[in-house]
Amino acid sequence: MGIYLNPGNTGFARVLNSQIYVDKTGILGYLNSVIDTEQCYVCVSRPRRFGKSITAEMITAYYGAGCDSTGLFRGLKISANPGFTRHLNQYNVIYADMNDFRNKSLMDGQGHTKAMESICLFQKEIIRELRKQFPNQIEEGEYGLPSALTQIYQKSGVQFIIILDEWDAVFREDKMEIEAQEAYINLLRGLFKSANSRKFIKLAYLTGILPIKKYGTQSALNNFDEFTMVMPEPLEEYVGFTEKEVMALYEEYGLEYGKAKYWYDGYVFGDGIHVFNPKSVVDSIRRNRFASYWTRTETYESLKGYINIDFSGLRETVVCMIAGGRCKVNPDKFQNDITTFHDRDDILTLLIHLGYLAYDFEAKEAYIPNEEVKGEFRNAVEGSRWDIVGKLIEESEKLLQATWRLDCEAVAEGLDRVHMENTSILSYHDENSLSCVVSLAYYSAVREYVLFREMPAGKGYADIVFLPKQHSVKPAMVVELKWDASVEGAVSQMKEKQYGNNLKNYTGKILLVGVNYDKKTKNHQCLIEEMEKTGQK
């Protein structure tokens, strides 16, 4: 058993010993189906703390020779797969976390950069273990890793499964080291895209945050099947925790699923498969509190740096998405690095891969997935002191005060101003775009309220609900939106369908706010009525 060659199963055993474990071994069934085929080159990219390393350790424990993982996988999903025992602990596995080599490497005294040294160290350490495991099969002298693996195959016919975790560390952490990046890509080509590598590779599994680097329009390793945050199918259920898995966890621990959905849901793939942030779900259960956990693993300065890049329309787009809007994005031009940005779409595509944005593949639109991430965006834009946000907060405070004092005319005028001042990013065409304007207009309401869109209420769905946060003395607000209709009809609908009376776990004053947009006059109308909810329902 080595450090990199057949490192054993202790990493995955540690995962299974944890308080909360969600069985994701089903992905091994997919890998079994592609092993030793033309589709054996797999690259899975996900945001940080979405379980990449856990999956890599699981794959290592399953395939790696030199240990017996039967007990670890007994009762897990993969154990029901027809090929379970045929592949279990049958292969020579090389498992490496590329960040480890970055952390170990120092200036070598020969003018090499840390990035270049980490690439050399990666090969040197693994070749040292290969020489021990396969004596007399690698000739004396200095060889790169592809050459060493080729020599072993030629003399013994041994093939390998190679698993590279954080494969993109050189591109993310050493973003200006172009020479080292090119050397690294050439190494990967030697390992995975050469005539010799076709002989010694049984399966290649790369995982990182970024998809494989592009040069022009083509991937540097175009023989890989890539599963990304833009298009993860058919492996979408392994991106994070699915809706079904999260519901089961919260039921087991007696926590409210609806709050988890509000805080951590929002990534939707394939045929409507909802995926939750696993780091945040686990921490919310362990701490018995809904809060921002994933965003605490990295400062908002990183996000702030990207959204402050001076591309036309970027700031306005971000503000619109904070308000609940969506924007069209073309992710295909992105070069899959964090230095080559040509326009707004490149920044937004990077944010999709980083997990700050979700992507609707059918609509080709990006959006902020949930409250946890939205809070990070608010911190970033307010910390940047954008003029557009400063003015928006000022207008929003006035609008809230007008709403609380039931000043319908002032509310309507406030909505008109927000619409007029943001026409470049807000195109009115239906109630959904009207909803975006209302959310934008009430931007600063997040201090006092939790905002819900399309919330089940009574005999229907309320368009927007503002529920006061704990200890807030402000009234709840239920907003019904109309398009070329009447505000009286909006308020009547809320009363008739008992929207206010059916706000769960809330008692006290409720403002029923009807908003209509008249296409002819291009003005908003507003009607506010007050009601009191007593008792629990």
Coordinates of C-alpha atoms in Angstrom, one line a residue:
M1 CA 0.0 0.0 0.0
G2 CA 1.5 3.3 -1.0
I3 CA 0.7 7.0 -0.6
Y4 CA -0.4 7.4 -4.2
L5 CA -0.3 3.9 -5.7
N6 CA -3.1 1.8 -4.2
P7 CA -3.4 4.0 -1.1
G8 CA -6.1 1.8 0.5
N9 CA -9.6 2.6 1.8
T10 CA -9.0 4.5 5.0
G11 CA -10.2 7.8 3.5
F12 CA -13.6 6.4 2.5
A13 CA -13.9 4.5 5.8
R14 CA -13.5 7.9 7.6
V15 CA -16.4 9.3 5.4
L16 CA -18.6 6.4 6.4
N17 CA -17.8 6.9 10.0
S18 CA -19.2 10.4 9.9
Q19 CA -22.5 11.3 11.5
I20 CA -24.2 12.1 8.2
Y21 CA -23.5 10.1 5.1
V22 CA -25.5 10.1 1.9
D23 CA -25.0 7.1 -0.4
K24 CA -23.6 8.2 -3.7
T25 CA -22.0 4.9 -4.7
G26 CA -24.3 4.7 -7.7
I27 CA -21.8 6.7 -9.7
L28 CA -19.6 3.6 -9.6
G29 CA -22.1 1.8 -11.7
Y30 CA -21.6 4.4 -14.4
L31 CA -17.8 4.1 -14.1
N32 CA -18.1 0.3 -14.3
S33 CA -20.0 0.7 -17.6
V34 CA -17.2 2.8 -19.2
I35 CA -14.1 1.2 -17.8
D36 CA -11.8 0.0 -20.5
T37 CA -13.9 1.6 -23.3
E38 CA -13.6 4.7 -25.4
Q39 CA -15.6 6.5 -22.8
C40 CA -13.2 5.7 -20.0
Y41 CA -11.9 9.3 -19.8
V42 CA -14.2 11.1 -17.3
C43 CA -13.9 14.7 -15.9
V44 CA -16.4 15.9 -13.3
S45 CA -16.3 19.5 -12.3
R46 CA -18.2 20.9 -9.3
P47 CA -17.9 23.9 -6.9
R48 CA -15.8 23.7 -3.8
R49 CA -17.2 21.6 -0.9
F50 CA -19.6 19.8 -3.2
G51 CA -18.1 16.3 -2.3
K52 CA -15.5 16.0 -5.0
S53 CA -12.8 14.6 -2.8
I54 CA -15.2 12.3 -1.0
T55 CA -16.2 10.8 -4.4
A56 CA -12.5 10.5 -5.4
E57 CA -11.8 8.6 -2.1
M58 CA -14.8 6.4 -2.7
I59 CA -13.6 5.5 -6.2
T60 CA -10.1 4.7 -4.9
A61 CA -11.5 2.5 -2.2
Y62 CA -13.6 0.6 -4.6
Y63 CA -11.2 -0.1 -7.4
G64 CA -7.8 -0.1 -5.6
A65 CA -5.9 -3.3 -5.2
G66 CA -4.0 -4.1 -1.9
C67 CA -7.1 -3.8 0.3
D68 CA -10.4 -5.4 0.9
S69 CA -13.3 -3.0 0.7
T70 CA -16.1 -5.6 0.7
G71 CA -17.3 -4.6 4.2
L72 CA -17.3 -0.9 3.4
F73 CA -19.6 -1.2 0.4
R74 CA -21.8 -3.9 1.8
G75 CA -25.4 -2.6 1.9
L76 CA -24.6 0.5 -0.3
K77 CA -26.2 1.1 -3.6
I78 CA -23.3 -0.2 -5.7
S79 CA -23.5 -3.6 -3.9
A80 CA -26.7 -4.3 -5.9
N81 CA -24.9 -3.6 -9.2
P82 CA -24.2 -6.8 -11.3
G83 CA -20.6 -5.8 -11.8
F84 CA -20.0 -5.1 -8.1
T85 CA -17.6 -7.9 -7.2
R86 CA -16.1 -8.1 -10.7
H87 CA -14.4 -4.7 -10.2
L88 CA -14.0 -4.5 -6.4
N89 CA -10.3 -4.0 -5.5
Q90 CA -9.2 -5.4 -8.8
Y91 CA -7.0 -2.6 -10.3
N92 CA -3.8 -0.7 -9.7
V93 CA -5.0 2.8 -8.8
I94 CA -3.0 6.0 -8.8
Y95 CA -4.8 8.6 -6.7
A96 CA -3.3 12.1 -6.3
D97 CA -4.6 15.4 -5.0
M98 CA -2.8 18.0 -7.1
N99 CA -3.1 20.6 -4.2
D100 CA -0.9 18.4 -2.1
F101 CA 2.0 18.8 -4.5
R102 CA 1.5 22.6 -4.6
N103 CA 1.7 22.7 -0.9
K104 CA 4.8 20.5 -0.7
S105 CA 6.8 22.2 -3.5
L106 CA 9.2 25.1 -2.8
M107 CA 11.6 27.0 -5.0
D108 CA 14.1 24.3 -6.1
G109 CA 17.0 26.6 -6.5
Q110 CA 17.0 26.2 -10.3
G111 CA 14.7 29.0 -11.1
H112 CA 11.6 26.8 -11.3
T113 CA 8.4 28.3 -10.0
K114 CA 6.3 26.7 -7.3
A115 CA 3.8 25.6 -10.0
M116 CA 6.5 24.0 -12.2
E117 CA 8.1 22.3 -9.2
S118 CA 4.7 20.9 -8.1
I119 CA 4.3 19.3 -11.6
C120 CA 7.8 17.7 -11.3
L121 CA 7.2 16.6 -7.7
F122 CA 3.9 14.9 -8.8
Q123 CA 5.7 12.7 -11.3
K124 CA 8.8 12.1 -9.1
E125 CA 6.8 10.9 -6.1
I126 CA 4.6 8.5 -8.1
I127 CA 7.5 7.1 -10.1
R128 CA 9.3 6.4 -6.8
E129 CA 6.3 4.2 -5.7
L130 CA 6.0 2.6 -9.1
R131 CA 9.7 1.5 -8.9
K132 CA 9.1 -0.2 -5.6
Q133 CA 5.9 -1.9 -6.7
F134 CA 7.2 -2.9 -10.1
P135 CA 11.0 -3.5 -9.6
N136 CA 13.2 -3.7 -12.7
Q137 CA 10.4 -2.6 -15.0
I138 CA 11.3 1.1 -15.2
E139 CA 14.8 1.6 -16.7
E140 CA 17.4 3.7 -14.8
G141 CA 17.4 7.3 -15.6
E142 CA 15.0 10.3 -15.5
Y143 CA 11.6 9.7 -17.0
G144 CA 8.3 11.4 -17.0
L145 CA 5.3 9.6 -15.6
P146 CA 3.8 8.7 -19.0
S147 CA 7.0 7.1 -20.0
A148 CA 7.3 5.1 -16.7
L149 CA 3.7 3.8 -17.1
T150 CA 4.4 2.9 -20.7
Q151 CA 7.5 0.8 -19.7
I152 CA 5.5 -1.0 -17.0
Y153 CA 2.8 -1.9 -19.5
Q154 CA 5.3 -3.1 -22.1
K155 CA 7.0 -5.4 -19.7
S156 CA 4.1 -6.7 -17.6
G157 CA 0.8 -5.7 -19.4
V158 CA -0.3 -3.9 -16.2
Q159 CA -3.0 -1.1 -16.7
F160 CA -3.9 1.7 -14.3
I161 CA -6.8 3.7 -13.1
I162 CA -5.7 7.3 -12.5
I163 CA -7.7 9.6 -10.3
L164 CA -6.7 13.2 -10.1
D165 CA -8.4 15.3 -7.5
E166 CA -8.2 19.1 -7.8
W167 CA -6.8 18.5 -11.3
D168 CA -7.2 22.2 -12.0
A169 CA -5.3 23.6 -9.1
V170 CA -2.5 24.9 -11.3
F171 CA -5.0 27.0 -13.3
R172 CA -6.8 28.3 -10.2
E173 CA -4.0 28.9 -7.8
D174 CA -1.1 29.7 -10.2
K175 CA -3.2 31.6 -12.7
M176 CA -0.4 33.7 -14.1
E177 CA 2.1 30.8 -14.5
I178 CA 1.4 30.3 -18.2
E179 CA 4.6 28.2 -18.8
A180 CA 3.8 25.9 -16.0
Q181 CA 0.2 25.5 -17.2
E182 CA 1.3 24.6 -20.7
A183 CA 3.8 22.0 -19.2
Y184 CA 1.0 20.6 -17.1
I185 CA -1.4 20.3 -20.1
N186 CA 1.4 18.5 -22.0
L187 CA 1.8 16.1 -19.1
L188 CA -1.9 15.4 -19.1
R189 CA -1.9 14.8 -22.8
G190 CA 0.9 12.3 -22.3
L191 CA -1.1 10.5 -19.6
F192 CA -4.4 10.5 -21.3
K193 CA -4.2 11.4 -24.9
S194 CA -1.4 9.6 -26.6
A195 CA -1.0 6.3 -28.4
N196 CA 0.8 4.8 -25.5
S197 CA -1.7 6.0 -22.9
R198 CA -4.5 4.2 -24.6
K199 CA -2.7 1.0 -23.7
F200 CA -2.0 1.6 -20.0
I201 CA -5.2 3.5 -19.0
K202 CA -8.1 1.5 -17.7
L203 CA -10.0 4.5 -16.4
A204 CA -9.2 8.1 -15.9
Y205 CA -11.2 10.2 -13.4
L206 CA -10.4 13.9 -13.1
T207 CA -12.3 16.2 -10.7
G208 CA -12.0 19.9 -10.0
I209 CA -13.9 23.1 -10.0
L210 CA -13.1 24.1 -13.6
P211 CA -13.8 22.1 -16.8
I212 CA -10.8 21.2 -18.9
K213 CA -8.9 24.2 -20.2
K214 CA -9.7 25.3 -23.8
Y215 CA -7.3 26.6 -26.4
G216 CA -9.4 28.5 -28.9
T217 CA -12.7 26.5 -29.2
Q218 CA -11.3 23.1 -28.4
S219 CA -10.6 21.3 -25.1
A220 CA -7.0 20.5 -24.5
L221 CA -8.1 17.0 -23.7
N222 CA -11.0 16.5 -26.1
N223 CA -11.2 12.7 -25.5
F224 CA -12.7 13.3 -22.1
D225 CA -16.4 13.2 -21.3
E226 CA -17.0 16.3 -19.2
F227 CA -19.8 16.6 -16.6
T228 CA -20.1 20.2 -15.5
M229 CA -22.4 22.6 -13.7
V230 CA -23.6 23.7 -17.1
M231 CA -24.3 20.1 -18.3
P232 CA -23.8 17.3 -15.7
E233 CA -26.2 14.8 -17.3
P234 CA -26.5 11.8 -16.8
L235 CA -24.6 12.3 -13.5
E236 CA -26.6 15.2 -12.2
E237 CA -27.8 13.4 -9.1
Y238 CA -24.2 13.1 -8.0
V239 CA -23.5 16.9 -8.1
G240 CA -24.9 17.3 -4.6
F241 CA -27.8 16.1 -2.4
T242 CA -31.0 15.5 -4.3
E243 CA -34.4 16.7 -3.1
K244 CA -35.4 13.2 -2.0
E245 CA -32.1 12.7 0.0
V246 CA -32.5 16.1 1.7
M247 CA -36.1 15.4 2.6
A248 CA -35.1 12.1 4.2
L249 CA -32.3 13.7 6.2
Y250 CA -34.5 16.5 7.6
E251 CA -37.2 14.1 8.5
E252 CA -34.7 11.9 10.3
Y253 CA -33.4 14.9 12.3
G254 CA -36.7 16.6 12.8
L255 CA -35.9 19.8 10.9
E256 CA -38.1 21.8 8.5
Y257 CA -37.5 20.9 4.9
G258 CA -39.1 24.1 3.6
K259 CA -36.4 26.2 5.2
A260 CA -33.7 24.0 3.7
K261 CA -35.2 24.5 0.2
Y262 CA -35.2 28.3 0.7
W263 CA -31.6 28.3 1.9
Y264 CA -29.8 25.7 0.0
D265 CA -31.8 24.5 -3.1
G266 CA -31.8 26.0 -6.5
Y267 CA -29.5 24.0 -8.8
V268 CA -31.8 22.2 -11.2
F269 CA -30.7 19.8 -13.9
G270 CA -32.0 17.4 -16.4
D271 CA -35.7 16.5 -16.0
G272 CA -36.2 18.9 -13.0
I273 CA -33.7 17.2 -10.6
H274 CA -33.1 19.6 -7.7
V275 CA -29.7 19.5 -6.2
F276 CA -28.8 21.0 -2.8
N277 CA -25.5 22.2 -1.5
P278 CA -24.2 19.2 0.6
K279 CA -21.8 21.2 2.8
S280 CA -24.6 23.5 4.0
V281 CA -27.2 20.8 4.4
V282 CA -24.9 18.7 6.6
D283 CA -23.8 21.7 8.7
S284 CA -27.4 23.0 9.2
I285 CA -28.3 19.5 10.6
R286 CA -25.2 19.3 12.8
R287 CA -25.7 22.8 14.2
N288 CA -29.5 22.7 14.2
R289 CA -29.6 26.1 12.5
F290 CA -30.2 27.5 9.0
A291 CA -27.5 29.9 8.1
S292 CA -24.7 30.4 5.5
Y293 CA -22.1 27.7 5.8
W294 CA -20.8 27.1 2.3
T295 CA -20.1 30.8 1.7
R296 CA -18.0 30.9 4.9
T297 CA -15.5 28.6 3.4
E298 CA -14.2 31.5 1.2
T299 CA -14.3 35.2 1.7
Y300 CA -16.7 37.3 -0.4
E301 CA -13.6 39.1 -1.7
S302 CA -13.3 36.4 -4.4
L303 CA -16.8 37.0 -5.7
K304 CA -16.4 40.8 -5.4
G305 CA -13.3 40.7 -7.5
Y306 CA -15.1 39.0 -10.4
I307 CA -18.3 41.1 -10.4
N308 CA -16.2 44.3 -10.2
I309 CA -14.5 43.6 -13.5
D310 CA -15.5 46.4 -15.9
F311 CA -17.7 44.7 -18.5
S312 CA -20.7 46.4 -19.9
G313 CA -23.9 45.4 -18.2
L314 CA -22.3 43.2 -15.6
R315 CA -23.2 45.2 -12.5
E316 CA -26.7 45.8 -13.6
T317 CA -27.2 42.1 -14.4
V318 CA -25.9 41.1 -10.9
V319 CA -28.3 43.6 -9.2
C320 CA -31.2 42.2 -11.3
M321 CA -30.4 38.6 -10.3
I322 CA -30.2 39.6 -6.6
A323 CA -33.8 40.8 -7.1
G324 CA -34.7 37.4 -8.4
G325 CA -34.2 38.0 -12.1
R326 CA -32.5 35.8 -14.7
C327 CA -30.2 36.7 -17.5
K328 CA -29.2 35.1 -20.8
V329 CA -25.7 33.6 -20.9
N330 CA -23.7 31.9 -23.6
P331 CA -21.3 29.5 -21.6
D332 CA -19.7 28.0 -24.7
K333 CA -17.1 30.8 -25.3
F334 CA -15.6 30.5 -21.8
Q335 CA -11.9 29.3 -21.9
N336 CA -12.2 27.4 -18.6
D337 CA -9.6 29.4 -16.7
I338 CA -9.8 32.4 -14.4
T339 CA -7.8 34.9 -16.4
T340 CA -9.2 34.9 -20.0
F341 CA -12.3 37.0 -19.8
H342 CA -13.7 38.7 -22.9
D343 CA -17.1 39.8 -21.8
R344 CA -19.9 39.6 -19.2
D345 CA -20.8 36.1 -20.3
D346 CA -17.3 34.8 -19.4
I347 CA -17.6 36.1 -15.8
L348 CA -21.1 34.7 -15.4
T349 CA -20.0 31.3 -16.7
L350 CA -17.2 31.2 -14.3
L351 CA -19.6 32.0 -11.5
I352 CA -21.8 29.1 -12.6
H353 CA -18.8 26.7 -12.3
L354 CA -17.9 28.2 -8.9
G355 CA -21.5 27.6 -7.7
Y356 CA -22.4 31.2 -7.2
L357 CA -24.9 31.0 -10.1
A358 CA -27.1 28.2 -11.3
Y359 CA -27.8 27.6 -15.0
D360 CA -31.0 26.7 -16.8
F361 CA -29.8 24.8 -19.8
E362 CA -33.1 24.9 -21.8
A363 CA -33.6 28.6 -21.3
K364 CA -29.9 29.4 -21.5
E365 CA -30.3 31.6 -18.4
A366 CA -28.2 32.1 -15.2
Y367 CA -29.7 32.9 -11.8
I368 CA -28.8 33.0 -8.1
P369 CA -29.8 29.6 -6.8
N370 CA -30.8 30.3 -3.1
E371 CA -30.8 32.6 -0.1
E372 CA -27.3 31.5 1.1
V373 CA -25.7 32.5 -2.2
K374 CA -27.9 35.6 -2.5
G375 CA -26.6 36.9 0.8
E376 CA -23.0 36.5 -0.5
F377 CA -23.9 38.6 -3.5
R378 CA -25.4 41.3 -1.3
N379 CA -22.3 41.5 0.8
A380 CA -20.1 41.7 -2.4
V381 CA -22.1 44.5 -4.1
E382 CA -22.7 46.5 -0.9
G383 CA -19.0 46.1 0.0
S384 CA -18.1 47.4 -3.5
R385 CA -20.1 50.6 -2.9
W386 CA -21.7 50.6 -6.3
D387 CA -23.7 53.8 -7.1
I388 CA -26.5 51.7 -8.5
V389 CA -26.9 49.8 -5.2
G390 CA -26.6 52.9 -3.0
K391 CA -29.4 54.6 -4.9
L392 CA -31.5 51.4 -4.8
I393 CA -31.1 51.0 -1.1
E394 CA -32.2 54.6 -0.6
E395 CA -35.3 54.2 -2.8
S396 CA -36.1 50.9 -1.2
E397 CA -36.1 52.3 2.3
K398 CA -38.6 55.0 1.2
L399 CA -40.8 52.3 -0.4
L400 CA -40.9 50.2 2.7
Q401 CA -41.9 53.1 4.8
A402 CA -44.6 54.0 2.3
T403 CA -45.9 50.4 2.4
W404 CA -46.0 50.2 6.2
R405 CA -48.0 53.4 6.4
L406 CA -50.4 52.1 3.6
D407 CA -49.5 55.0 1.2
C408 CA -50.6 53.3 -2.0
E409 CA -49.8 56.3 -4.2
A410 CA -46.2 56.6 -2.9
V411 CA -45.7 52.8 -3.4
A412 CA -46.9 53.0 -7.0
E413 CA -44.6 56.0 -7.7
G414 CA -41.7 54.2 -6.2
L415 CA -42.2 51.1 -8.4
D416 CA -42.4 53.5 -11.4
R417 CA -39.1 55.0 -10.5
V418 CA -37.4 51.6 -10.1
H419 CA -38.7 50.4 -13.4
M420 CA -37.6 53.6 -15.2
E421 CA -34.2 53.6 -13.7
N422 CA -33.5 50.0 -14.6
T423 CA -35.0 49.7 -18.1
S424 CA -31.6 48.5 -19.4
I425 CA -31.9 45.3 -17.5
L426 CA -35.6 44.9 -16.9
S427 CA -37.7 44.1 -19.9
Y428 CA -41.4 44.1 -19.1
H429 CA -43.4 41.4 -20.8
D430 CA -45.3 39.4 -18.1
E431 CA -45.9 39.0 -14.4
N432 CA -42.5 37.3 -13.9
S433 CA -40.7 40.5 -15.0
L434 CA -43.1 42.5 -12.8
S435 CA -42.1 40.2 -9.9
C436 CA -38.4 41.1 -10.5
V437 CA -39.2 44.8 -10.4
V438 CA -41.1 44.5 -7.1
S439 CA -38.2 42.4 -5.6
L440 CA -35.7 44.9 -6.8
A441 CA -37.8 47.8 -5.4
Y442 CA -37.9 46.1 -2.0
Y443 CA -34.1 45.4 -2.1
S444 CA -33.4 46.5 1.5
A445 CA -36.4 44.5 2.9
V446 CA -33.9 41.7 3.6
R447 CA -33.0 43.4 6.9
E448 CA -36.5 42.8 8.3
Y449 CA -37.9 40.0 6.1
V450 CA -37.4 36.6 4.5
L451 CA -38.7 36.7 0.9
F452 CA -40.6 33.9 -0.7
R453 CA -41.7 33.7 -4.3
E454 CA -44.7 31.5 -5.4
M455 CA -45.3 30.5 -1.8
P456 CA -48.2 28.1 -1.2
A457 CA -50.8 30.0 0.7
G458 CA -54.5 29.1 1.3
K459 CA -56.1 27.9 -1.9
G460 CA -53.3 29.0 -4.2
Y461 CA -49.8 30.5 -4.5
A462 CA -48.9 34.0 -3.3
D463 CA -46.7 35.7 -5.8
I464 CA -44.4 37.2 -3.2
V465 CA -44.5 36.9 0.6
F466 CA -42.4 38.9 3.0
L467 CA -42.3 37.1 6.4
P468 CA -40.8 39.1 9.2
K469 CA -37.6 37.7 10.7
Q470 CA -37.5 36.5 14.3
H471 CA -37.8 39.4 16.7
S472 CA -38.9 41.8 13.9
V473 CA -42.0 43.9 14.8
K474 CA -42.8 44.7 11.2
P475 CA -46.0 43.3 9.6
A476 CA -46.0 40.4 7.2
M477 CA -46.6 41.4 3.6
V478 CA -48.3 39.3 0.9
V479 CA -48.0 40.7 -2.7
E480 CA -50.2 39.7 -5.6
L481 CA -49.2 40.9 -9.0
K482 CA -51.4 41.7 -11.9
W483 CA -50.7 42.5 -15.6
D484 CA -53.2 44.8 -17.3
A485 CA -55.8 44.0 -14.7
S486 CA -56.9 45.7 -11.5
V487 CA -55.4 46.1 -8.0
E488 CA -58.9 45.6 -6.5
G489 CA -59.0 42.2 -8.2
A490 CA -55.6 41.4 -6.8
V491 CA -56.6 42.1 -3.2
S492 CA -59.9 40.3 -3.6
Q493 CA -58.1 37.2 -4.9
M494 CA -55.9 37.2 -1.8
K495 CA -58.9 37.5 0.5
E496 CA -60.9 34.9 -1.4
K497 CA -58.1 32.4 -1.4
Q498 CA -57.2 33.2 2.2
Y499 CA -53.5 33.9 1.5
G500 CA -53.0 35.8 4.7
N501 CA -54.8 33.3 7.0
N502 CA -52.7 30.4 5.8
L503 CA -49.2 31.8 6.5
K504 CA -47.7 29.0 8.6
N505 CA -46.5 29.8 12.1
Y506 CA -47.3 33.5 11.8
T507 CA -49.7 35.6 13.8
G508 CA -50.1 39.3 13.7
K509 CA -50.6 42.1 11.3
I510 CA -50.6 41.3 7.5
L511 CA -50.5 43.8 4.7
L512 CA -52.2 42.6 1.5
V513 CA -50.5 44.5 -1.3
G514 CA -52.0 44.4 -4.8
V515 CA -49.8 45.6 -7.6
N516 CA -50.9 46.1 -11.3
Y517 CA -48.9 47.3 -14.3
D518 CA -50.8 49.1 -17.0
K519 CA -49.2 48.5 -20.4
K520 CA -50.9 51.5 -22.0
T521 CA -50.0 54.1 -19.4
K522 CA -46.7 52.3 -18.4
N523 CA -47.6 53.0 -14.8
H524 CA -48.1 50.9 -11.7
Q525 CA -51.1 50.9 -9.5
C526 CA -51.2 49.8 -5.8
L527 CA -53.8 48.9 -3.3
I528 CA -52.9 48.0 0.3
E529 CA -55.3 46.5 2.9
E530 CA -54.5 45.5 6.4
M531 CA -55.7 42.4 8.2
E532 CA -54.9 40.6 11.5
K533 CA -54.2 36.9 11.8
T534 CA -54.9 35.4 15.2
G535 CA -54.2 31.9 16.3
Q536 CA -52.2 29.2 14.5
K537 CA -53.3 27.6 11.3

